[in-house]
mmCIF file of C-alpha atoms in Angstrom:
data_model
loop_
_atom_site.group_PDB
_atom_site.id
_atom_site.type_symbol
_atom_site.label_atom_id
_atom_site.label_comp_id
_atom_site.label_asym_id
_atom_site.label_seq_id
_atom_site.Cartn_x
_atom_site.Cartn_y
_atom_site.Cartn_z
ATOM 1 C CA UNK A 12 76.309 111.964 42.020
ATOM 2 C CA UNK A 13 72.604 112.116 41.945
ATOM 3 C CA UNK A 14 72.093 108.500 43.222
ATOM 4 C CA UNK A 15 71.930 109.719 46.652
ATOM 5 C CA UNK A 16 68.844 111.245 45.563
ATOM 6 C CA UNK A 17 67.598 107.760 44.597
ATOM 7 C CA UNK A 18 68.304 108.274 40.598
ATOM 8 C CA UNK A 19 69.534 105.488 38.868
ATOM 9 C CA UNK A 20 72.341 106.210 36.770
ATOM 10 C CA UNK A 21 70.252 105.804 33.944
ATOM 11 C CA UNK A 22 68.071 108.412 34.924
ATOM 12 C CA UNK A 23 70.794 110.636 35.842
ATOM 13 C CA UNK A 24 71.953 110.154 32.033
ATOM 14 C CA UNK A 25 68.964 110.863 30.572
ATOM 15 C CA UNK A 26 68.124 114.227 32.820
ATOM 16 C CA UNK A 27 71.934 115.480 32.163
ATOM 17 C CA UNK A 28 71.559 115.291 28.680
ATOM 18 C CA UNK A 29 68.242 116.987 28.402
ATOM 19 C CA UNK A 30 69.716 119.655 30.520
ATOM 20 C CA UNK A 31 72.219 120.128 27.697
ATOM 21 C CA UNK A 32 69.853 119.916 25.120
ATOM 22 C CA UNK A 33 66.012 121.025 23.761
ATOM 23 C CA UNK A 34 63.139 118.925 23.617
ATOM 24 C CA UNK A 35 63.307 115.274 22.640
ATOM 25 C CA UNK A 36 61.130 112.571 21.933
ATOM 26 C CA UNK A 37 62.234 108.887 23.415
ATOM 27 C CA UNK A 38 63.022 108.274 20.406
ATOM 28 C CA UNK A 39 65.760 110.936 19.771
ATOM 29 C CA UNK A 40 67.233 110.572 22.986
ATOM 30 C CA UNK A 41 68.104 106.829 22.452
ATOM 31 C CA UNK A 42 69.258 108.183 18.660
ATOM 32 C CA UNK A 43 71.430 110.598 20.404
ATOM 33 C CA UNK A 44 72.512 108.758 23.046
ATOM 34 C CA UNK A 45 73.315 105.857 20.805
ATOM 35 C CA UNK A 46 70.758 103.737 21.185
ATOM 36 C CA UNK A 47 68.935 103.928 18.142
ATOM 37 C CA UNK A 48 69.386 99.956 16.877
ATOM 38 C CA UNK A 49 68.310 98.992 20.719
ATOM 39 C CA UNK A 50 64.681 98.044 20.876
ATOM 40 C CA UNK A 51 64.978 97.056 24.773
ATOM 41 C CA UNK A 52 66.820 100.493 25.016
ATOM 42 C CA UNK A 53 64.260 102.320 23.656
ATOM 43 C CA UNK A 54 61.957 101.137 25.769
ATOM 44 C CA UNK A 55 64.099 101.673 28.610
ATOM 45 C CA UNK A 56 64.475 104.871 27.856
ATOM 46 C CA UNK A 57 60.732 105.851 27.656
ATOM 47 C CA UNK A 58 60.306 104.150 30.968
ATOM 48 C CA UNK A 59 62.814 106.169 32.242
ATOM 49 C CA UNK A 60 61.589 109.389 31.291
ATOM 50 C CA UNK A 61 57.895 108.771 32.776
ATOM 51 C CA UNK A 62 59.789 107.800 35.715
ATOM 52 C CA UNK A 63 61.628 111.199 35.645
ATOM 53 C CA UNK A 64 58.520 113.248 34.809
ATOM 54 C CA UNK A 65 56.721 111.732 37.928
ATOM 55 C CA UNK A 66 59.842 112.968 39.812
ATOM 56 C CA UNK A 67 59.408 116.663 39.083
ATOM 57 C CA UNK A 68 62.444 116.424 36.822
ATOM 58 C CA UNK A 69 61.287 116.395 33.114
ATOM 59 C CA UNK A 70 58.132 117.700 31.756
ATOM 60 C CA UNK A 71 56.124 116.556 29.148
ATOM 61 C CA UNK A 72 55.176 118.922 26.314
ATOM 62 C CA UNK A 73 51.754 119.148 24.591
ATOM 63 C CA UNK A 74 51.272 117.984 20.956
ATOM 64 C CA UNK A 75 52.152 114.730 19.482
ATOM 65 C CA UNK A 76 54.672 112.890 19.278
ATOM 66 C CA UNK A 77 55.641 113.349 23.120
ATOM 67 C CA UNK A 78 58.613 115.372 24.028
ATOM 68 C CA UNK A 79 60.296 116.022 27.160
ATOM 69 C CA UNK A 80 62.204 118.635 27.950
ATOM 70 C CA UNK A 81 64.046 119.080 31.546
ATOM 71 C CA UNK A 82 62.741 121.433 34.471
ATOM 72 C CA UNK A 83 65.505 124.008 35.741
ATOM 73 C CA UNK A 84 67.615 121.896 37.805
ATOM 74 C CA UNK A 85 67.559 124.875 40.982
ATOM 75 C CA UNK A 86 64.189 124.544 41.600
ATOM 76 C CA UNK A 87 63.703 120.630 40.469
ATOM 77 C CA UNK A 88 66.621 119.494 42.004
ATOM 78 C CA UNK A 89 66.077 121.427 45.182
ATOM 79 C CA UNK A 90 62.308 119.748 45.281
ATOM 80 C CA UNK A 91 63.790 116.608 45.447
ATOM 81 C CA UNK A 92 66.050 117.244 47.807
ATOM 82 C CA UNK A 93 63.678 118.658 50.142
ATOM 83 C CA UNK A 94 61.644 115.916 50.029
ATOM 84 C CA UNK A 95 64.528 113.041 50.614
ATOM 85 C CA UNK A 96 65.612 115.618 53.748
ATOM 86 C CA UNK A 97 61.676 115.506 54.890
ATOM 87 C CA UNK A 98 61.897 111.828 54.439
ATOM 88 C CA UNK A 99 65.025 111.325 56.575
ATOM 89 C CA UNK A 100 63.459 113.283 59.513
ATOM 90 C CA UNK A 101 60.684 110.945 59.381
ATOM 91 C CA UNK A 102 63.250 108.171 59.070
ATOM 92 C CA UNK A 103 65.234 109.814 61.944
ATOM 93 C CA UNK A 104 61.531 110.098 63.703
ATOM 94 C CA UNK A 105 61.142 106.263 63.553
ATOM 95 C CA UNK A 106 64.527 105.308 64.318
ATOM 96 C CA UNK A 107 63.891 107.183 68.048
ATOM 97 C CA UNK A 108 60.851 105.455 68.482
ATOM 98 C CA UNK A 109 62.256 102.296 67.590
ATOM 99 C CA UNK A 110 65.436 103.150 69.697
ATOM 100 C CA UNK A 111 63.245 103.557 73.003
ATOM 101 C CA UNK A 112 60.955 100.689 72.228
ATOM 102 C CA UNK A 113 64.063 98.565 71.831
ATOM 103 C CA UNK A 114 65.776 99.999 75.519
ATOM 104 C CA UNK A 115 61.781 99.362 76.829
ATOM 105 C CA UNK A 116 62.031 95.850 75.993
ATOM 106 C CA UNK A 117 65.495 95.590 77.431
ATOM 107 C CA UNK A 118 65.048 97.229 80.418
ATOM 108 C CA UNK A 119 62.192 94.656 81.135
ATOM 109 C CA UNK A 120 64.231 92.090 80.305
ATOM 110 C CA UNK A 121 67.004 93.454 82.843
ATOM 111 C CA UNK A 122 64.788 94.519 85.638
ATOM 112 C CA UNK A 123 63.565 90.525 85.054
ATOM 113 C CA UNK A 124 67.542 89.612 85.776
ATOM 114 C CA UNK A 125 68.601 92.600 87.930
ATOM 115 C CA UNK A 126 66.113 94.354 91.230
ATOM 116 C CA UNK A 127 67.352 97.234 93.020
ATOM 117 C CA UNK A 128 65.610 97.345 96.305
ATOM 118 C CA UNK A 129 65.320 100.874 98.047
ATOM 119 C CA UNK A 130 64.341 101.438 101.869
ATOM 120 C CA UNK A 131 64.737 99.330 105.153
ATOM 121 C CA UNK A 132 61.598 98.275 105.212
ATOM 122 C CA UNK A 133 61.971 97.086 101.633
ATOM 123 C CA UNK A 134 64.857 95.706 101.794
ATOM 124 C CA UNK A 135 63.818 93.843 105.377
ATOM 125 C CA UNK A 136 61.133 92.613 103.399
ATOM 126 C CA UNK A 137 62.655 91.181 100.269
ATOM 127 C CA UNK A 138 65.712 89.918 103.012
ATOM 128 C CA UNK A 139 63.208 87.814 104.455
ATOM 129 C CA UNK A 140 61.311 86.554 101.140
ATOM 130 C CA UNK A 141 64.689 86.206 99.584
ATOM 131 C CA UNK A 142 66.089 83.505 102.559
ATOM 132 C CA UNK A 143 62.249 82.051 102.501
ATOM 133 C CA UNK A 144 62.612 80.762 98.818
ATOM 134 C CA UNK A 145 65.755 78.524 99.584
ATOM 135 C CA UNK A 146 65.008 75.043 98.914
ATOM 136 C CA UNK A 147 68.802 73.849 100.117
ATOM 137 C CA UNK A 148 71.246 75.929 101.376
ATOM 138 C CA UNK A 149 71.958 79.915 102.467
ATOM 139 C CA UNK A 150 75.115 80.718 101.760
ATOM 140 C CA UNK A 151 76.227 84.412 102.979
ATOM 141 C CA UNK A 152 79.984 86.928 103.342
ATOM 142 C CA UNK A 153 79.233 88.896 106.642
ATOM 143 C CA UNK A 154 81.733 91.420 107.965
ATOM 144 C CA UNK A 155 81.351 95.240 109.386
ATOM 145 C CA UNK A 156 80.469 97.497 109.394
ATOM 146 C CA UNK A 157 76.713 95.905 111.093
ATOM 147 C CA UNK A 158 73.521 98.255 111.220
ATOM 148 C CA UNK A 159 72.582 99.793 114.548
ATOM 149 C CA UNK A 160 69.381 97.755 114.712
ATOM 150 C CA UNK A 161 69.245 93.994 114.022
ATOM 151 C CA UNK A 162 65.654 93.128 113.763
ATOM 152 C CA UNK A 163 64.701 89.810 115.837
ATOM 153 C CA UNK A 164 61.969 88.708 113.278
ATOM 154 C CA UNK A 165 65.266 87.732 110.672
ATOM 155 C CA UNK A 166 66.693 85.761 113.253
ATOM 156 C CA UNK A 167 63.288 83.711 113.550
ATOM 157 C CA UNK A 168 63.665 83.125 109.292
ATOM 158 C CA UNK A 169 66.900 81.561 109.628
ATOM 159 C CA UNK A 170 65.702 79.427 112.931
ATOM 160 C CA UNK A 171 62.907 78.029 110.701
ATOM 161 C CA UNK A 172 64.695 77.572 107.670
ATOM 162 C CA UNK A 173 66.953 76.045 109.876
ATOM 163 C CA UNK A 174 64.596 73.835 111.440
ATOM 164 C CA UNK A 175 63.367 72.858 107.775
ATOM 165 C CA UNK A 176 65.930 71.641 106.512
ATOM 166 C CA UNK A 177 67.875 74.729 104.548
ATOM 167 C CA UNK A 178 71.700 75.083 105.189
ATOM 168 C CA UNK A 179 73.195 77.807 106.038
ATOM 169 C CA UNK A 180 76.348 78.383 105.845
ATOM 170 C CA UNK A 181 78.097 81.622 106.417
ATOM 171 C CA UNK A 182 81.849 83.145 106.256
ATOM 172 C CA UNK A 183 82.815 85.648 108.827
ATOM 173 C CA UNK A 184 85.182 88.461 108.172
ATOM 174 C CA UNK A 185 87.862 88.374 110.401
ATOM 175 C CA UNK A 186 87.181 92.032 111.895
ATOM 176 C CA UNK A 187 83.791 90.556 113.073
ATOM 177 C CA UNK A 188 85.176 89.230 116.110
ATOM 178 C CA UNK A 189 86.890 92.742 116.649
ATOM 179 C CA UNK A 190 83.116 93.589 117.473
ATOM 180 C CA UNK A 191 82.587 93.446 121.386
ATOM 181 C CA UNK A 192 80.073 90.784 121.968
ATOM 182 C CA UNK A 193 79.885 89.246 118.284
ATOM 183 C CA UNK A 194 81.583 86.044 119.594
ATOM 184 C CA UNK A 195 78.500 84.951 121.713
ATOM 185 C CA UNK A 196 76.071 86.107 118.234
ATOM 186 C CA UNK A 197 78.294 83.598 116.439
ATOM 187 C CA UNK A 198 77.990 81.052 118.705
ATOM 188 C CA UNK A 199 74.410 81.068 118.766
ATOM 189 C CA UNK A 200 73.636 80.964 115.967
ATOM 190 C CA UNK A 201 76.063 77.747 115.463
ATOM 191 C CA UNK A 202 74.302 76.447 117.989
ATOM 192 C CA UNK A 203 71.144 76.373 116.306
ATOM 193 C CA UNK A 204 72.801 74.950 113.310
ATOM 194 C CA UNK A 205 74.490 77.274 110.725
ATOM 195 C CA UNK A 206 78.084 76.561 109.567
ATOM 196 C CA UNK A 207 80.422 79.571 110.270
ATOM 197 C CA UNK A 208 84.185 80.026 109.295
ATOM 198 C CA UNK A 209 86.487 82.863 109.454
ATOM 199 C CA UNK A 210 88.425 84.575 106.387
ATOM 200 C CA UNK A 211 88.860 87.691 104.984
ATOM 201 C CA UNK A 212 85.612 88.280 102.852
ATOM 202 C CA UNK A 213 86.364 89.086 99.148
ATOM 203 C CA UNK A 214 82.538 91.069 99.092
ATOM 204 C CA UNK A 215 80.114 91.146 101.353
ATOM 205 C CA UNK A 216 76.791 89.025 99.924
ATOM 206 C CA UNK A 217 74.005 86.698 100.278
ATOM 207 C CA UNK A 218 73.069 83.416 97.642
ATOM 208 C CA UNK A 219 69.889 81.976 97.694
ATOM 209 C CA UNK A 220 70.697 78.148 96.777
ATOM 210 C CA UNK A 221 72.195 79.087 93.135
ATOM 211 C CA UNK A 222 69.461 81.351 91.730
ATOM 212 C CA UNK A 223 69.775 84.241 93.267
ATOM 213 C CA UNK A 224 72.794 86.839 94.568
ATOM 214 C CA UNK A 225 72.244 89.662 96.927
ATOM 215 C CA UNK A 226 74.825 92.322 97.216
ATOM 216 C CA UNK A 227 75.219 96.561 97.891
ATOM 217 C CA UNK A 228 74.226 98.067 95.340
ATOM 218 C CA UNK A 229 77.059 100.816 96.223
ATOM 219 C CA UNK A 230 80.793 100.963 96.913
ATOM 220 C CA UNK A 231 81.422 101.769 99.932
ATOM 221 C CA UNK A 232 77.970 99.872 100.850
ATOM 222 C CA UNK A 233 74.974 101.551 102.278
ATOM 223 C CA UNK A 234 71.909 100.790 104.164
ATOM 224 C CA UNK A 235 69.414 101.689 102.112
ATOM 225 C CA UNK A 236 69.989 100.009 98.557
ATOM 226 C CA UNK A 237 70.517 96.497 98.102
ATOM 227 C CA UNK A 238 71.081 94.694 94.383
ATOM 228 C CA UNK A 239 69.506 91.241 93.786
ATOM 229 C CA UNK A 240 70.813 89.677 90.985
ATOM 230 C CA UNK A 241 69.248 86.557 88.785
ATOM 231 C CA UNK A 242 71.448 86.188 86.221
ATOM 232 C CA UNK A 243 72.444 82.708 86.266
ATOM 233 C CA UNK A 244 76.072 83.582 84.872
ATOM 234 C CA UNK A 245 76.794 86.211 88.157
ATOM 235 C CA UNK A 246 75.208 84.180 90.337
ATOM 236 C CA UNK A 247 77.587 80.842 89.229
ATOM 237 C CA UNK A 248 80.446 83.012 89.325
ATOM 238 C CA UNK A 249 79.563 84.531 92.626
ATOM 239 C CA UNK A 250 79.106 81.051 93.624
ATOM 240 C CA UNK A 251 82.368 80.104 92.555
ATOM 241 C CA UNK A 252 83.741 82.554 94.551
ATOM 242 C CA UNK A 253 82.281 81.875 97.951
ATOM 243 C CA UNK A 254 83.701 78.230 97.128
ATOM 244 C CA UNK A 255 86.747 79.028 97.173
ATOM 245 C CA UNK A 256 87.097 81.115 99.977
ATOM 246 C CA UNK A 257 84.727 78.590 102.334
ATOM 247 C CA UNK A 258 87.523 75.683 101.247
ATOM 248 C CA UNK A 259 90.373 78.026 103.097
ATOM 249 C CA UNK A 260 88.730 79.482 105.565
ATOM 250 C CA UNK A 261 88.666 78.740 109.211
ATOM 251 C CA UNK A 262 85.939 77.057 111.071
ATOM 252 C CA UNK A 263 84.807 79.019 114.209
ATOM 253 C CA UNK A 264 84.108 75.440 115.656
ATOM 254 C CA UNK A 265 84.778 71.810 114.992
ATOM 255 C CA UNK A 266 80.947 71.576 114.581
ATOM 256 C CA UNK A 267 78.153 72.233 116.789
ATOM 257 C CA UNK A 268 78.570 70.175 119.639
ATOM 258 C CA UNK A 269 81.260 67.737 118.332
ATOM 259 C CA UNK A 270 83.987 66.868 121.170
ATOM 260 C CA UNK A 271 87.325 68.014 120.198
ATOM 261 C CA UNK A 272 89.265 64.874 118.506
ATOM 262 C CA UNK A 273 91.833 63.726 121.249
ATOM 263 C CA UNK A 274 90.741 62.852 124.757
ATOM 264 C CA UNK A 275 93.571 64.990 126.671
ATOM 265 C CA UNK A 276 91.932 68.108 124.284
ATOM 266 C CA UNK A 277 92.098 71.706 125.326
ATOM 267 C CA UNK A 278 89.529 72.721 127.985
ATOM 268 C CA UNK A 279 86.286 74.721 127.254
ATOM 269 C CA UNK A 280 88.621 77.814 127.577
ATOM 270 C CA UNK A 281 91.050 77.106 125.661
ATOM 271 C CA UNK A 282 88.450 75.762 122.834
ATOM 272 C CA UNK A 283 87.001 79.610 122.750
ATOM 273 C CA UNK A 284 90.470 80.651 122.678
ATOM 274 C CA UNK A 285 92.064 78.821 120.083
ATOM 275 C CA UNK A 286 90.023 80.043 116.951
ATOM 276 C CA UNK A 287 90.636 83.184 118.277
ATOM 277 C CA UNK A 288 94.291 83.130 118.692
ATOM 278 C CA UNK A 289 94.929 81.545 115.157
ATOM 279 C CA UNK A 290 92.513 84.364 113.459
ATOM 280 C CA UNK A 291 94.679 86.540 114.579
ATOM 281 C CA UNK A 292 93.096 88.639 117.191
ATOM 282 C CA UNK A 293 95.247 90.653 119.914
ATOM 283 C CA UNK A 294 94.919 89.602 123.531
ATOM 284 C CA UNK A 295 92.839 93.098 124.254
ATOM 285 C CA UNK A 296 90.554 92.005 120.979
ATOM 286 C CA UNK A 297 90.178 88.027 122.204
ATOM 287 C CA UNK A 298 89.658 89.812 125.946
ATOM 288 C CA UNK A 299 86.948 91.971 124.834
ATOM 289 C CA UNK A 300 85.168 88.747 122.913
ATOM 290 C CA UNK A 301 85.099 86.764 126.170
ATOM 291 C CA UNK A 302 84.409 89.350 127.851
ATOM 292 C CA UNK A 303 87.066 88.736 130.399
ATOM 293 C CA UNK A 304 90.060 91.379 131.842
ATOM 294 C CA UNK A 305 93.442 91.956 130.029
ATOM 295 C CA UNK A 306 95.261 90.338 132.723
ATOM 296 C CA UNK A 307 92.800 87.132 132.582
ATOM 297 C CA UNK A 308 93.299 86.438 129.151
ATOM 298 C CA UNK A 309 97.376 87.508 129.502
ATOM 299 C CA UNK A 310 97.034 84.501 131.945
ATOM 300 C CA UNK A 311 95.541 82.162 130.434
ATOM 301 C CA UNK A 312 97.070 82.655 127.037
ATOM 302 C CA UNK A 313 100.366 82.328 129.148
ATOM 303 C CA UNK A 314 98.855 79.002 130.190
ATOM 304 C CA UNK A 315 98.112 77.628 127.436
ATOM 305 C CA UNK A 316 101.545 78.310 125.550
ATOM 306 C CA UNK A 317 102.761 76.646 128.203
ATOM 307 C CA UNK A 318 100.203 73.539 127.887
ATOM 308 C CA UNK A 319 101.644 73.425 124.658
ATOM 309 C CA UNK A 320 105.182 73.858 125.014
ATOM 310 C CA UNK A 321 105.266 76.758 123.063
ATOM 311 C CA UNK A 322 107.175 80.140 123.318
ATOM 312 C CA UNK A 323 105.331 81.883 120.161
ATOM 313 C CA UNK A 324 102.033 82.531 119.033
ATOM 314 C CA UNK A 325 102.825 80.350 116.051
ATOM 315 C CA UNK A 326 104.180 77.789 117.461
ATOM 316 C CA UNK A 327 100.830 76.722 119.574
ATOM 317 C CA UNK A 328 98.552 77.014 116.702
ATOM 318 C CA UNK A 329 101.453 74.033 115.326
ATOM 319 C CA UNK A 330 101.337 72.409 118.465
ATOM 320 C CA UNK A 331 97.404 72.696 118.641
ATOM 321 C CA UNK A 332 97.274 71.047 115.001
ATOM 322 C CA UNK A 333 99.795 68.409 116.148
ATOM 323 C CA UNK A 334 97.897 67.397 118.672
ATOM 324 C CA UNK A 335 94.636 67.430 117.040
ATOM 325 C CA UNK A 336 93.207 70.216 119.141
ATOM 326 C CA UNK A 337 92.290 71.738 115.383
ATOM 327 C CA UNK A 338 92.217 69.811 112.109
ATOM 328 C CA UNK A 339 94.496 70.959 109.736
ATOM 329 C CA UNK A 340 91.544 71.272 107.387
ATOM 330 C CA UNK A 341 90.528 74.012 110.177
ATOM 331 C CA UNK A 342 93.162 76.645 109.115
ATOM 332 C CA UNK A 343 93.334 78.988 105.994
ATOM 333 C CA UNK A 344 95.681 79.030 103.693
ATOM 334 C CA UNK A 345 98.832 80.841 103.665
ATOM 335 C CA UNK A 346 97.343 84.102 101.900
ATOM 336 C CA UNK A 347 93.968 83.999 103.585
ATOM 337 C CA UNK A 348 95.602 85.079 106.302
ATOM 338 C CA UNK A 349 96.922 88.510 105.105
ATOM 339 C CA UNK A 350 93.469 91.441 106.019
ATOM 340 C CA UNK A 351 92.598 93.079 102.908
ATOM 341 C CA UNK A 352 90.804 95.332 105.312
ATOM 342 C CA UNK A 353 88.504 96.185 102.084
ATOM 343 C CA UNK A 354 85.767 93.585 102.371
ATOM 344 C CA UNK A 355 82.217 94.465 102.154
ATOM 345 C CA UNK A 356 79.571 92.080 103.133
ATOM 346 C CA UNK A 357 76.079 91.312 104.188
ATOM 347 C CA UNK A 358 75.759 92.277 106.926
ATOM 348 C CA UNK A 359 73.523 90.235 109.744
ATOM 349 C CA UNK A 360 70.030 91.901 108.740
ATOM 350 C CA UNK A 361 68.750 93.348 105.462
ATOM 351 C CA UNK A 362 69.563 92.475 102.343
ATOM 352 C CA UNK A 363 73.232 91.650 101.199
ATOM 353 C CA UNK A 364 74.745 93.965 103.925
ATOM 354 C CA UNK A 365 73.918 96.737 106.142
ATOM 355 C CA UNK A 366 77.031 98.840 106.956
ATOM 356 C CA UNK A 367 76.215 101.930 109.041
ATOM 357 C CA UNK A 368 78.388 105.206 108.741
ATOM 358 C CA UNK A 369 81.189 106.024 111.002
ATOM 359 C CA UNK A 370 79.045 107.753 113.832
ATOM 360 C CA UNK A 371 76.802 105.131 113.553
ATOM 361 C CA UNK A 372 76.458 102.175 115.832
ATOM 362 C CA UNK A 373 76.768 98.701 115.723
ATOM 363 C CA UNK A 374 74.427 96.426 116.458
ATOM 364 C CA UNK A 375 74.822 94.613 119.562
ATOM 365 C CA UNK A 376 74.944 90.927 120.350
ATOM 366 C CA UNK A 377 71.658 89.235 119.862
ATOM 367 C CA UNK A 378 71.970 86.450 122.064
ATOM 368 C CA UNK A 379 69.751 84.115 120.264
ATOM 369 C CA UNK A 380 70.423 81.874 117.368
ATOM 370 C CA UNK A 381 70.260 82.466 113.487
ATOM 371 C CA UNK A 382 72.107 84.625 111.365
ATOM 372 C CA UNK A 383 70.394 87.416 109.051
ATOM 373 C CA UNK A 384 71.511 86.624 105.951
ATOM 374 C CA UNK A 385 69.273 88.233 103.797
ATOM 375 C CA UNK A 386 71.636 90.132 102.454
#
């Protein structure tokens, strides 16, 4: 029992039974504890009882030869216990310091794997750093909702990463071309060179060759946070996962400036139109991309079923594939087709995504080439 006041049970024995008793010498308490024949007893035993005088338990009477006799156990007892509960508060003491040293060190060692990024301007900043440190390829999930401002100086980061070298290639949500005027943005910035296709976004985000992720640091995503992430085993797996969906998805264009496979191909109309009619888009969506009139597009989607011998929808986005108007390799895969209408992703300036709120608005077409991908 007394063990948890760090008494061996030796010591325990030998304090007990001077409780019970008077006085003793060593030498009777090995005699009447039956260790009288025991010479490595009775020095145990003397041991002991030193040991249990320094405690406060026994004390040691004048006169020769020694005896002990045992302190009241209220007051010695109660000593000792005081001082193991003082002990324990210091050990408690230490433990908390030790406990926030320890969540110090790993803090440091997360903020080395995980930065949150607060403010535009900040998170303009890192954007632009962040696309800067690619040494091969950009790789980025872009859907709405878009900031109200798109800053031009991003657009001139991609252009010279471009330029250098760095691809870039980038998977459009499917609502993107539901923005008025985002065709012509995704066409430039084709044109200068990035890779686009068209799915349904799992997340909206930003990777920086395979070292480094950018995504909202909230759900729904806001403007003003953005969380950039080093840890090589999010970053793979984030990786993983634009893979995938940039194997289904569908190219916005052959390739910049490659000639449609077969000779009699659709015309330069009917090349805008196509990507636009097999993602999906109404005639009053695919109208307000090419910025022509309801009745214009009813017309020339009329024509072009008709160029195609076909009565549905479906059926000339077959016959296009047929006759090599798109590669089959062009269109997603049966699911990719089906909106999750949940996807977050980086939006086309800041870091990993800058959705605005609902009375916010978007930003409009830039006209020139590059995609902010910065996050």
């Amino acid at each position: 029992m007394l063990q948890v006041l760090g008494l061996t049970s030796a010591e325990q024995e030998i304090y007990e039974h001077l409780v019970r008793g008077s006085a003793m010498t060593s030498e009777e308490v090995d005699d009447s504890l039956g260790r009288g024949s025991d010479r490595g007893g009775r020095l145990d035993s003397a041991r002991t009882l030193v040991r249990l005088h320094e405690l406060g338990l026994v004390s040691r009477l004048p006169g020769e030869p020694v005896r002990w006799s045992a302190r009241p156990p209220g007051a010695a007892l109660e000593a000792l216990i005081g001082a193991h509960v003082r002990a324990l508060a210091d050990a408690s003491r230490h433990v908390a310091e030790l406990d926030s040293r320890f969540n110090q060190v790993t803090h440091q060692e997360a903020d080395e794997l995980v930065e949150v990024v607060h403010g535009r301007d900040a998170i303009l900043r890192r954007g632009a750093e962040a696309q800067r440190c690619a040494r091969e390829q950009i790789r980025a999930c872009d859907g709405p909702p878009y900031p109200a401002a798109d800053p031009a100086a991003l657009n001139d980061v991609e252009v010279d990463q471009l330029r250098q070298g760095i691809r870039y290639r980038i998977l459009y949500d499917r609502r993107s071309l539901e923005v008025p005027g985002r065709l012509a943005d995704l066409e430039a910035g084709i044109a200068a060179g990035e890779e686009a296709r068209l799915t349904d976004i799992p997340v909206k985000m930003t990777l920086i060759d395979d070292t480094l992720a950018v995504l909202p640091l909230h759900q729904p995503a806001d403007v003003e946070s953005r969380l950039i992430v080093h840890e090589p085993v999010l970053v793979s797996a984030l990786s993983a996962l634009f893979e995938i969906y940039w194997a289904r998805a569908l190219p916005l264009r052959s390739g910049p400036g490659q000639p449609y496979p077969s000779a009699a191909g659709p015309s330069a109309a009917e090349a805008r139109l196509l990507p636009l009619l097999v993602a999906g888009l109404t005639d009053q969506e695919i109208a307000g991309q090419l910025d022509i009139s309801d009745r214009t597009i009813r017309s020339r989607m009329h024509a072009l079923l008709d160029r195609l011998d076909a009565a549905t929808r479906f059926q000339a986005g077959f016959q296009a594939v047929a006759r090599g108007w798109l590669a089959t390799d062009d269109l997603p895969a049966p699911d990719a087709g089906q909106r999750s209408g949940a996807a977050l992703g980086p939006a086309r300036s800041g870091v990993a995504g800058d959705p605005v709120g609902p009375d916010e608005a978007v930003d409009p077409p830039r006209g020139g080439g590059g995609t902010d991908v910065a996050g």
